[in-house]
Amino acid sequence: MAILKLNIDDIEENEFSLLAIHTSLEDYRLAYLINQKLSIKLEKSKKEFIMENKQGDTHFSRFEFEDKKKDIIWTLFQNKNEISLKNVTTAFNLFSTNNLSDYTTTFLLTEFKKTDFFLKIDNGDELFDTELINTTVNSINKVGMAYWVDVQKIKNKNNLIF
C-alpha cells in the first residue's frame, strides 16, 4: 500500500489583493457605484458569509463578479455587522415593563474595526493597476477613504475563504 505525504510547503496559497473601504453607503449602493466606476459587474451572492460566535450567527453580505476572460474574481463584502441579542426585559415600575433589544457589532476581520467593506481581488496581481483602482474607489462620493491592505499582516485569513 502506498503512503502519500502532504507537505505544507506544497500547498499553494491563493494570491489576492485586498482594498479596505471606509464609507457610510449601503452595500448594494456601494456595489452599484463600484460597478459604474470600474466597469465590472458585481452581483449579490445568494450565499452570505455566516460567522458563528457566542452572541449568535452573523450574516455578512457579499457581491461577486468572475471575469472569466482575465481569470479574476472580484468580491465586495461587509466587514462589520450588527446583530440583535435576545430581548432584555426591564421593569420601570410595578405595573409596566419594557422590552428592549440589545445590539452588538461583530467584525469579519477584527484588526480592521473601522473598515466597513473590503474589495477582494483574486488572481489579478499582474492584470490590473492597483493605483488606478484605489483612486477610482476613492473618487466615489461618500467613500471616506480606500487603501490597500498588506495581506501578510491579516491574522485570520481563514475568514477570507469563501
N, CA and C atoms as an extended XYZ file, in Angstrom:
486
Properties=species:S:1:pos:R:3:atomname:S:1:resname:S:1:resid:I:1 pbc="F F F"
N         0.842       -1.164        0.000 N   MET     1
C         0.000        0.000        0.000 CA  MET     1
C         0.895        1.238        0.000 C   MET     1
N         0.581        2.182       -0.861 N   ALA     2
C         1.372        3.403       -0.996 CA  ALA     2
C         0.946        4.422        0.057 C   ALA     2
N         1.927        5.101        0.609 N   ILE     3
C         1.659        6.142        1.585 CA  ILE     3
C         1.967        7.484        0.936 C   ILE     3
N         1.003        8.375        1.012 N   LEU     4
C         1.176        9.708        0.446 CA  LEU     4
C         1.406       10.704        1.563 C   LEU     4
N         2.386       11.562        1.374 N   LYS     5
C         2.667       12.616        2.332 CA  LYS     5
C         2.334       13.954        1.704 C   LYS     5
N         1.775       14.826        2.490 N   LEU     6
C         1.446       16.161        2.027 CA  LEU     6
C         2.257       17.148        2.846 C   LEU     6
N         3.151       17.842        2.182 N   ASN     7
C         3.949       18.859        2.849 CA  ASN     7
C         3.223       20.186        2.807 C   ASN     7
N         3.326       20.931        3.874 N   ILE     8
C         2.695       22.248        3.926 CA  ILE     8
C         3.293       23.145        2.851 C   ILE     8
N         4.559       22.965        2.529 N   ASP     9
C         5.207       23.789        1.508 CA  ASP     9
C         4.634       23.542        0.123 C   ASP     9
N         4.017       22.371       -0.077 N   ASP    10
C         3.453       22.028       -1.383 CA  ASP    10
C         2.134       22.733       -1.655 C   ASP    10
N         1.492       23.230       -0.615 N   ILE    11
C         0.197       23.882       -0.773 CA  ILE    11
C         0.422       25.309       -1.246 C   ILE    11
N        -0.199       25.643       -2.350 N   GLU    12
C        -0.072       26.997       -2.891 CA  GLU    12
C        -1.066       27.903       -2.214 C   GLU    12
N        -0.608       29.025       -1.765 N   GLU    13
C        -1.502       29.980       -1.147 CA  GLU    13
C        -2.156       30.809       -2.241 C   GLU    13
N        -3.442       31.016       -2.095 N   ASN    14
C        -4.191       31.785       -3.077 CA  ASN    14
C        -3.739       33.246       -3.023 C   ASN    14
N        -3.338       33.786       -4.148 N   GLU    15
C        -2.893       35.171       -4.219 CA  GLU    15
C        -4.107       36.082       -4.385 C   GLU    15
N        -4.178       37.092       -3.551 N   PHE    16
C        -5.254       38.067       -3.671 CA  PHE    16
C        -4.793       39.406       -3.141 C   PHE    16
N        -5.506       40.436       -3.560 N   SER    17
C        -5.286       41.794       -3.071 CA  SER    17
C        -6.537       42.224       -2.331 C   SER    17
N        -6.371       43.095       -1.349 N   LEU    18
C        -7.490       43.481       -0.508 CA  LEU    18
C        -7.505       44.993       -0.335 C   LEU    18
N        -8.609       45.610       -0.755 N   LEU    19
C        -8.796       47.053       -0.645 CA  LEU    19
C        -9.791       47.329        0.480 C   LEU    19
N        -9.351       48.056        1.505 N   ALA    20
C       -10.227       48.442        2.614 CA  ALA    20
C       -10.992       49.698        2.222 C   ALA    20
N       -12.291       49.724        2.530 N   ILE    21
C       -13.144       50.855        2.150 CA  ILE    21
C       -13.899       51.352        3.377 C   ILE    21
N       -13.760       52.646        3.648 N   HIS    22
C       -14.489       53.305        4.735 CA  HIS    22
C       -15.593       54.145        4.095 C   HIS    22
N       -16.842       53.823        4.415 N   THR    23
C       -17.962       54.533        3.812 CA  THR    23
C       -19.215       54.382        4.661 C   THR    23
N       -20.161       55.293        4.450 N   SER    24
C       -21.456       55.189        5.115 CA  SER    24
C       -22.521       54.642        4.160 C   SER    24
N       -22.127       54.280        2.953 N   LEU    25
C       -23.067       53.763        1.959 CA  LEU    25
C       -23.547       52.359        2.317 C   LEU    25
N       -24.749       52.042        1.876 N   GLU    26
C       -25.265       50.680        1.999 CA  GLU    26
C       -24.505       49.773        1.034 C   GLU    26
N       -24.512       48.480        1.288 N   ASP    27
C       -23.739       47.538        0.483 CA  ASP    27
C       -24.155       47.522       -0.993 C   ASP    27
N       -25.458       47.513       -1.260 N   TYR    28
C       -25.929       47.465       -2.639 CA  TYR    28
C       -25.565       48.749       -3.399 C   TYR    28
N       -25.611       49.876       -2.703 N   ARG    29
C       -25.284       51.166       -3.342 CA  ARG    29
C       -23.795       51.247       -3.661 C   ARG    29
N       -22.960       50.782       -2.739 N   LEU    30
C       -21.521       50.763       -2.976 CA  LEU    30
C       -21.180       49.837       -4.142 C   LEU    30
N       -21.809       48.679       -4.200 N   ALA    31
C       -21.566       47.751       -5.308 CA  ALA    31
C       -21.960       48.374       -6.644 C   ALA    31
N       -23.091       49.059       -6.670 N   TYR    32
C       -23.556       49.728       -7.880 CA  TYR    32
C       -22.554       50.783       -8.351 C   TYR    32
N       -22.066       51.598       -7.416 N   LEU    33
C       -21.122       52.661       -7.769 CA  LEU    33
C       -19.757       52.102       -8.201 C   LEU    33
N       -19.316       51.046       -7.567 N   ILE    34
C       -18.069       50.397       -7.988 CA  ILE    34
C       -18.230       49.809       -9.378 C   ILE    34
N       -19.376       49.206       -9.655 N   ASN    35
C       -19.643       48.675      -10.998 CA  ASN    35
C       -19.548       49.771      -12.051 C   ASN    35
N       -20.126       50.930      -11.750 N   GLN    36
C       -20.089       52.048      -12.701 CA  GLN    36
C       -18.675       52.548      -12.919 C   GLN    36
N       -17.931       52.744      -11.835 N   LYS    37
C       -16.604       53.355      -11.930 CA  LYS    37
C       -15.550       52.410      -12.507 C   LYS    37
N       -15.616       51.108      -12.144 N   LEU    38
C       -14.585       50.160      -12.573 CA  LEU    38
C       -15.006       49.298      -13.763 C   LEU    38
N       -16.220       49.498      -14.253 N   SER    39
C       -16.757       48.728      -15.385 CA  SER    39
C       -16.686       47.219      -15.129 C   SER    39
N       -17.146       46.828      -13.945 N   ILE    40
C       -17.277       45.414      -13.627 CA  ILE    40
C       -18.741       45.146      -13.315 C   ILE    40
N       -19.080       43.904      -13.007 N   LYS    41
C       -20.479       43.541      -12.790 CA  LYS    41
C       -20.646       42.766      -11.487 C   LYS    41
N       -20.436       43.445      -10.378 N   LEU    42
C       -20.655       42.808       -9.084 CA  LEU    42
C       -22.138       42.507       -8.922 C   LEU    42
N       -22.444       41.280       -8.501 N   GLU    43
C       -23.828       40.879       -8.257 CA  GLU    43
C       -23.945       40.310       -6.858 C   GLU    43
N       -25.093       40.509       -6.240 N   LYS    44
C       -25.326       39.994       -4.885 CA  LYS    44
C       -25.245       38.470       -4.903 C   LYS    44
N       -24.429       37.942       -4.032 N   SER    45
C       -24.278       36.492       -3.926 CA  SER    45
C       -25.421       35.922       -3.108 C   SER    45
N       -25.935       34.796       -3.530 N   LYS    46
C       -27.016       34.155       -2.789 CA  LYS    46
C       -26.503       33.545       -1.497 C   LYS    46
N       -25.205       33.258       -1.469 N   LYS    47
C       -24.606       32.675       -0.274 CA  LYS    47
C       -23.920       33.774        0.525 C   LYS    47
N       -24.560       34.165        1.619 N   GLU    48
C       -23.928       35.122        2.516 CA  GLU    48
C       -22.885       34.390        3.339 C   GLU    48
N       -21.893       35.131        3.775 N   PHE    49
C       -20.904       34.540        4.663 CA  PHE    49
C       -21.475       34.559        6.067 C   PHE    49
N       -21.526       33.411        6.718 N   ILE    50
C       -22.091       33.309        8.059 CA  ILE    50
C       -20.968       32.985        9.036 C   ILE    50
N       -20.851       33.815       10.061 N   MET    51
C       -19.842       33.589       11.087 CA  MET    51
C       -20.552       33.295       12.398 C   MET    51
N       -20.170       32.189       13.010 N   GLU    52
C       -20.774       31.807       14.280 CA  GLU    52
C       -19.927       32.344       15.423 C   GLU    52
N       -20.592       32.936       16.390 N   ASN    53
C       -19.914       33.387       17.600 CA  ASN    53
C       -20.848       33.207       18.784 C   ASN    53
N       -20.380       33.553       19.970 N   LYS    54
C       -21.174       33.280       21.170 CA  LYS    54
C       -22.446       34.108       21.258 C   LYS    54
N       -22.501       35.262       20.576 N   GLN    55
C       -23.712       36.077       20.600 CA  GLN    55
C       -24.772       35.565       19.628 C   GLN    55
N       -24.358       34.798       18.628 N   GLY    56
C       -25.280       34.290       17.617 CA  GLY    56
C       -24.614       34.283       16.261 C   GLY    56
N       -25.352       33.908       15.241 N   ASP    57
C       -24.816       33.877       13.886 CA  ASP    57
C       -24.881       35.265       13.267 C   ASP    57
N       -23.782       35.654       12.622 N   THR    58
C       -23.726       36.938       11.945 CA  THR    58
C       -23.642       36.697       10.450 C   THR    58
N       -24.494       37.364        9.691 N   HIS    59
C       -24.521       37.240        8.237 CA  HIS    59
C       -23.843       38.466        7.619 C   HIS    59
N       -22.832       38.230        6.801 N   PHE    60
C       -22.131       39.299        6.101 CA  PHE    60
C       -22.489       39.196        4.621 C   PHE    60
N       -23.017       40.282        4.059 N   SER    61
C       -23.382       40.262        2.650 CA  SER    61
C       -22.137       40.334        1.776 C   SER    61
N       -22.253       39.809        0.571 N   ARG    62
C       -21.141       39.889       -0.372 CA  ARG    62
C       -21.668       39.958       -1.796 C   ARG    62
N       -20.875       40.600       -2.640 N   PHE    63
C       -21.166       40.760       -4.049 CA  PHE    63
C       -19.981       40.208       -4.816 C   PHE    63
N       -20.256       39.466       -5.900 N   GLU    64
C       -19.176       38.815       -6.635 CA  GLU    64
C       -19.276       39.076       -8.130 C   GLU    64
N       -18.122       39.048       -8.762 N   PHE    65
C       -18.031       39.105      -10.219 CA  PHE    65
C       -16.825       38.283      -10.642 C   PHE    65
N       -17.061       37.324      -11.533 N   GLU    66
C       -15.971       36.498      -12.045 CA  GLU    66
C       -15.706       36.883      -13.498 C   GLU    66
N       -14.534       37.455      -13.721 N   ASP    67
C       -14.101       37.832      -15.063 CA  ASP    67
C       -13.379       36.629      -15.661 C   ASP    67
N       -14.093       35.862      -16.461 N   LYS    68
C       -13.543       34.610      -16.990 CA  LYS    68
C       -12.466       34.842      -18.045 C   LYS    68
N       -12.522       35.965      -18.741 N   LYS    69
C       -11.504       36.254      -19.753 CA  LYS    69
C       -10.138       36.491      -19.108 C   LYS    69
N       -10.130       37.231      -17.998 N   LYS    70
C        -8.872       37.565      -17.321 CA  LYS    70
C        -8.590       36.659      -16.126 C   LYS    70
N        -9.524       35.751      -15.819 N   ASP    71
C        -9.405       34.833      -14.686 CA  ASP    71
C        -9.214       35.596      -13.376 C   ASP    71
N       -10.073       36.590      -13.149 N   ILE    72
C       -10.038       37.399      -11.931 CA  ILE    72
C       -11.407       37.300      -11.255 C   ILE    72
N       -11.389       37.144       -9.942 N   ILE    73
C       -12.626       37.116       -9.168 CA  ILE    73
C       -12.641       38.335       -8.250 C   ILE    73
N       -13.673       39.157       -8.394 N   TRP    74
C       -13.859       40.356       -7.581 CA  TRP    74
C       -14.921       40.035       -6.535 C   TRP    74
N       -14.647       40.354       -5.277 N   THR    75
C       -15.606       40.126       -4.199 CA  THR    75
C       -15.645       41.355       -3.294 C   THR    75
N       -16.828       41.934       -3.157 N   LEU    76
C       -17.056       43.039       -2.231 CA  LEU    76
C       -17.828       42.461       -1.054 C   LEU    76
N       -17.312       42.650        0.169 N   PHE    77
C       -18.005       42.084        1.321 CA  PHE    77
C       -17.930       43.018        2.516 C   PHE    77
N       -18.916       42.850        3.396 N   GLN    78
C       -19.006       43.638        4.627 CA  GLN    78
C       -17.929       43.199        5.602 C   GLN    78
N       -17.432       44.126        6.377 N   ASN    79
C       -16.516       43.773        7.450 CA  ASN    79
C       -17.206       43.799        8.808 C   ASN    79
N       -18.223       44.652        8.947 N   LYS    80
C       -18.903       44.712       10.236 CA  LYS    80
C       -20.406       44.662       10.048 C   LYS    80
N       -21.041       44.073       11.057 N   ASN    81
C       -22.479       43.922       11.012 CA  ASN    81
C       -23.012       43.909       12.433 C   ASN    81
N       -24.169       44.485       12.627 N   GLU    82
C       -24.805       44.480       13.936 CA  GLU    82
C       -25.753       43.308       14.024 C   GLU    82
N       -25.710       42.612       15.158 N   ILE    83
C       -26.669       41.538       15.387 CA  ILE    83
C       -27.463       41.871       16.640 C   ILE    83
N       -28.715       41.458       16.618 N   SER    84
C       -29.602       41.699       17.744 CA  SER    84
C       -29.473       40.541       18.724 C   SER    84
N       -29.242       40.886       19.967 N   LEU    85
C       -29.188       39.871       21.008 CA  LEU    85
C       -30.598       39.589       21.493 C   LEU    85
N       -30.739       38.636       22.362 N   LYS    86
C       -32.057       38.296       22.892 CA  LYS    86
C       -32.665       39.519       23.571 C   LYS    86
N       -33.999       39.570       23.530 N   ASN    87
C       -34.699       40.705       24.153 CA  ASN    87
C       -34.420       40.756       25.642 C   ASN    87
N       -34.174       41.948       26.107 N   VAL    88
C       -33.943       42.180       27.527 CA  VAL    88
C       -35.171       42.891       28.076 C   VAL    88
N       -35.775       42.336       29.089 N   THR    89
C       -36.960       42.947       29.678 CA  THR    89
C       -36.545       43.690       30.939 C   THR    89
N       -36.920       44.940       30.976 N   THR    90
C       -36.616       45.741       32.154 CA  THR    90
C       -37.915       46.280       32.722 C   THR    90
N       -38.042       46.259       34.009 N   ALA    91
C       -39.242       46.782       34.668 CA  ALA    91
C       -38.980       48.214       35.086 C   ALA    91
N       -39.841       49.117       34.628 N   PHE    92
C       -39.699       50.512       35.002 CA  PHE    92
C       -40.425       50.808       36.312 C   PHE    92
N       -41.529       50.164       36.508 N   ASN    93
C       -42.246       50.320       37.771 CA  ASN    93
C       -43.040       49.049       38.029 C   ASN    93
N       -43.880       49.095       38.957 N   LEU    94
C       -44.607       47.904       39.379 CA  LEU    94
C       -45.560       47.374       38.311 C   LEU    94
N       -46.124       48.270       37.479 N   PHE    95
C       -47.178       47.863       36.564 CA  PHE    95
C       -46.770       47.820       35.086 C   PHE    95
N       -45.602       48.292       34.743 N   SER    96
C       -45.239       48.290       33.330 CA  SER    96
C       -43.844       47.707       33.144 C   SER    96
N       -43.684       47.054       32.033 N   THR    97
C       -42.376       46.524       31.651 CA  THR    97
C       -42.091       46.985       30.229 C   THR    97
N       -40.852       46.979       29.865 N   ASN    98
C       -40.460       47.408       28.531 CA  ASN    98
C       -39.485       46.391       27.965 C   ASN    98
N       -39.748       45.927       26.755 N   ASN    99
C       -38.839       45.001       26.089 CA  ASN    99
C       -37.840       45.797       25.269 C   ASN    99
N       -36.582       45.597       25.512 N   LEU   100
C       -35.528       46.288       24.792 CA  LEU   100
C       -34.672       45.269       24.041 C   LEU   100
N       -34.238       45.630       22.873 N   SER   101
C       -33.312       44.781       22.134 CA  SER   101
C       -31.915       45.341       22.308 C   SER   101
N       -30.982       44.461       22.525 N   ASP   102
C       -29.597       44.867       22.676 CA  ASP   102
C       -28.847       44.448       21.418 C   ASP   102
N       -27.993       45.325       20.921 N   TYR   103
C       -27.246       45.057       19.701 CA  TYR   103
C       -25.760       44.992       19.999 C   TYR   103
N       -25.085       44.180       19.219 N   THR   104
C       -23.634       44.129       19.302 CA  THR   104
C       -23.081       44.111       17.877 C   THR   104
N       -21.904       44.657       17.704 N   THR   105
C       -21.264       44.702       16.398 CA  THR   105
C       -20.217       43.611       16.317 C   THR   105
N       -20.266       42.832       15.235 N   THR   106
C       -19.258       41.801       15.009 CA  THR   106
C       -18.468       42.152       13.756 C   THR   106
N       -17.234       41.683       13.709 N   PHE   107
C       -16.320       42.011       12.617 CA  PHE   107
C       -15.794       40.739       11.976 C   PHE   107
N       -15.678       40.774       10.660 N   LEU   108
C       -15.093       39.648        9.934 CA  LEU   108
C       -13.581       39.634       10.144 C   LEU   108
N       -12.942       40.776        9.974 N   LEU   109
C       -11.516       40.928       10.248 CA  LEU   109
C       -11.397       41.881       11.437 C   LEU   109
N       -11.138       41.333       12.602 N   THR   110
C       -11.192       42.118       13.834 CA  THR   110
C       -10.109       43.179       13.937 C   THR   110
N        -9.011       43.019       13.232 N   GLU   111
C        -7.956       44.029       13.320 CA  GLU   111
C        -8.271       45.275       12.495 C   GLU   111
N        -9.367       45.248       11.733 N   PHE   112
C        -9.789       46.404       10.931 CA  PHE   112
C       -11.193       46.822       11.355 C   PHE   112
N       -11.356       47.226       12.597 N   LYS   113
C       -12.681       47.534       13.142 CA  LYS   113
C       -13.296       48.797       12.560 C   LYS   113
N       -12.504       49.684       12.015 N   LYS   114
C       -13.048       50.913       11.443 CA  LYS   114
C       -13.387       50.762        9.965 C   LYS   114
N       -13.016       49.641        9.362 N   THR   115
C       -13.274       49.405        7.944 CA  THR   115
C       -14.669       48.839        7.761 C   THR   115
N       -15.429       49.425        6.831 N   ASP   116
C       -16.804       48.989        6.594 CA  ASP   116
C       -16.886       47.850        5.583 C   ASP   116
N       -16.109       47.944        4.496 N   PHE   117
C       -16.157       46.951        3.421 CA  PHE   117
C       -14.744       46.636        2.951 C   PHE   117
N       -14.622       45.491        2.294 N   PHE   118
C       -13.381       45.111        1.624 CA  PHE   118
C       -13.703       44.714        0.190 C   PHE   118
N       -12.804       45.060       -0.711 N   LEU   119
C       -12.882       44.594       -2.093 CA  LEU   119
C       -11.711       43.644       -2.279 C   LEU   119
N       -12.023       42.365       -2.432 N   LYS   120
C       -11.008       41.323       -2.584 CA  LYS   120
C       -10.890       40.975       -4.060 C   LYS   120
N        -9.655       40.966       -4.559 N   ILE   121
C        -9.411       40.661       -5.965 CA  ILE   121
C        -8.494       39.439       -6.025 C   ILE   121
N        -9.030       38.314       -6.489 N   ASP   122
C        -8.282       37.058       -6.573 CA  ASP   122
C        -7.630       36.903       -7.935 C   ASP   122
N        -6.403       36.412       -7.948 N   ASN   123
C        -5.661       36.034       -9.156 CA  ASN   123
C        -5.398       37.189      -10.101 C   ASN   123
N        -5.305       38.387       -9.618 N   GLY   124
C        -5.183       39.503      -10.543 CA  GLY   124
C        -4.001       40.408      -10.302 C   GLY   124
N        -2.966       39.914       -9.653 N   ASP   125
C        -1.856       40.787       -9.274 CA  ASP   125
C        -1.216       41.517      -10.447 C   ASP   125
N        -1.064       40.856      -11.559 N   GLU   126
C        -0.363       41.468      -12.684 CA  GLU   126
C        -1.310       42.045      -13.735 C   GLU   126
N        -2.605       41.828      -13.560 N   LEU   127
C        -3.540       42.180      -14.618 CA  LEU   127
C        -4.294       43.491      -14.393 C   LEU   127
N        -4.049       44.172      -13.289 N   PHE   128
C        -4.748       45.433      -13.066 CA  PHE   128
C        -3.829       46.427      -12.391 C   PHE   128
N        -4.189       47.670      -12.521 N   ASP   129
C        -3.414       48.767      -11.958 CA  ASP   129
C        -3.971       49.101      -10.575 C   ASP   129
N        -3.217       48.779       -9.530 N   THR   130
C        -3.706       48.974       -8.166 CA  THR   130
C        -3.936       50.441       -7.842 C   THR   130
N        -3.076       51.313       -8.329 N   GLU   131
C        -3.240       52.742       -8.059 CA  GLU   131
C        -4.504       53.285       -8.724 C   GLU   131
N        -4.782       52.831       -9.943 N   LEU   132
C        -5.986       53.273      -10.641 CA  LEU   132
C        -7.239       52.829       -9.891 C   LEU   132
N        -7.252       51.602       -9.414 N   ILE   133
C        -8.412       51.100       -8.672 CA  ILE   133
C        -8.574       51.888       -7.374 C   ILE   133
N        -7.481       52.128       -6.684 N   ASN   134
C        -7.533       52.871       -5.430 CA  ASN   134
C        -8.068       54.288       -5.639 C   ASN   134
N        -7.547       55.014       -6.617 N   THR   135
C        -8.018       56.385       -6.855 CA  THR   135
C        -9.458       56.399       -7.365 C   THR   135
N        -9.845       55.382       -8.130 N   THR   136
C       -11.213       55.313       -8.640 CA  THR   136
C       -12.202       55.094       -7.503 C   THR   136
N       -11.903       54.167       -6.605 N   VAL   137
C       -12.805       53.911       -5.472 CA  VAL   137
C       -12.826       55.125       -4.545 C   VAL   137
N       -11.690       55.774       -4.342 N   ASN   138
C       -11.648       56.985       -3.511 CA  ASN   138
C       -12.439       58.134       -4.118 C   ASN   138
N       -12.635       58.117       -5.436 N   SER   139
C       -13.386       59.188       -6.082 CA  SER   139
C       -14.899       59.030       -5.954 C   SER   139
N       -15.360       57.894       -5.463 N   ILE   140
C       -16.793       57.674       -5.277 CA  ILE   140
C       -17.284       58.576       -4.149 C   ILE   140
N       -18.394       59.276       -4.413 N   ASN   141
C       -18.981       60.156       -3.414 CA  ASN   141
C       -19.394       59.344       -2.189 C   ASN   141
N       -19.129       59.825       -1.015 N   LYS   142
C       -19.418       59.214        0.284 CA  LYS   142
C       -18.459       58.080        0.652 C   LYS   142
N       -17.404       57.869       -0.127 N   VAL   143
C       -16.335       56.973        0.316 CA  VAL   143
C       -15.312       57.853        1.007 C   VAL   143
N       -15.160       57.635        2.296 N   GLY   144
C       -14.242       58.459        3.066 CA  GLY   144
C       -12.793       58.166        2.724 C   GLY   144
N       -12.478       56.883        2.608 N   MET   145
C       -11.098       56.500        2.348 CA  MET   145
C       -11.079       55.060        1.854 C   MET   145
N       -10.139       54.775        0.961 N   ALA   146
C        -9.875       53.413        0.499 CA  ALA   146
C        -8.372       53.251        0.388 C   ALA   146
N        -7.876       52.103        0.810 N   TYR   147
C        -6.434       51.859        0.773 CA  TYR   147
C        -6.185       50.348        0.698 C   TYR   147
N        -5.018       49.983        0.184 N   TRP   148
C        -4.639       48.574        0.052 CA  TRP   148
C        -4.117       48.070        1.384 C   TRP   148
N        -4.504       46.876        1.738 N   VAL   149
C        -4.104       46.240        2.988 CA  VAL   149
C        -2.991       45.243        2.693 C   VAL   149
N        -1.986       45.217        3.569 N   ASP   150
C        -0.931       44.213        3.460 CA  ASP   150
C        -1.516       42.878        3.921 C   ASP   150
N        -1.715       41.971        2.990 N   VAL   151
C        -2.385       40.705        3.257 CA  VAL   151
C        -1.599       39.848        4.247 C   VAL   151
N        -0.292       40.012        4.280 N   GLN   152
C         0.545       39.214        5.181 CA  GLN   152
C         0.284       39.552        6.654 C   GLN   152
N        -0.270       40.721        6.937 N   LYS   153
C        -0.500       41.151        8.315 CA  LYS   153
C        -1.876       40.759        8.855 C   LYS   153
N        -2.689       40.119        8.034 N   ILE   154
C        -4.020       39.714        8.472 CA  ILE   154
C        -3.903       38.470        9.345 C   ILE   154
N        -4.471       38.536       10.539 N   LYS   155
C        -4.355       37.436       11.490 CA  LYS   155
C        -5.249       36.259       11.119 C   LYS   155
N        -6.485       36.533       10.762 N   ASN   156
C        -7.439       35.468       10.486 CA  ASN   156
C        -7.804       35.418        9.000 C   ASN   156
N        -6.843       34.975        8.192 N   LYS   157
C        -7.059       34.865        6.744 CA  LYS   157
C        -8.123       33.828        6.399 C   LYS   157
N        -8.370       32.895        7.304 N   ASN   158
C        -9.370       31.867        7.036 CA  ASN   158
C       -10.761       32.452        6.855 C   ASN   158
N       -11.015       33.618        7.422 N   ASN   159
C       -12.313       34.263        7.229 CA  ASN   159
C       -12.502       34.773        5.805 C   ASN   159
N       -11.418       34.842        5.042 N   LEU   160
C       -11.491       35.335        3.661 CA  LEU   160
C       -11.640       34.220        2.641 C   LEU   160
N       -11.807       33.007        3.105 N   ILE   161
C       -12.027       31.877        2.194 CA  ILE   161
C       -13.528       31.714        2.050 C   ILE   161
N       -14.031       32.045        0.870 N   PHE   162
C       -15.481       31.969        0.625 CA  PHE   162
C       -15.791       30.746       -0.193 C   PHE   162
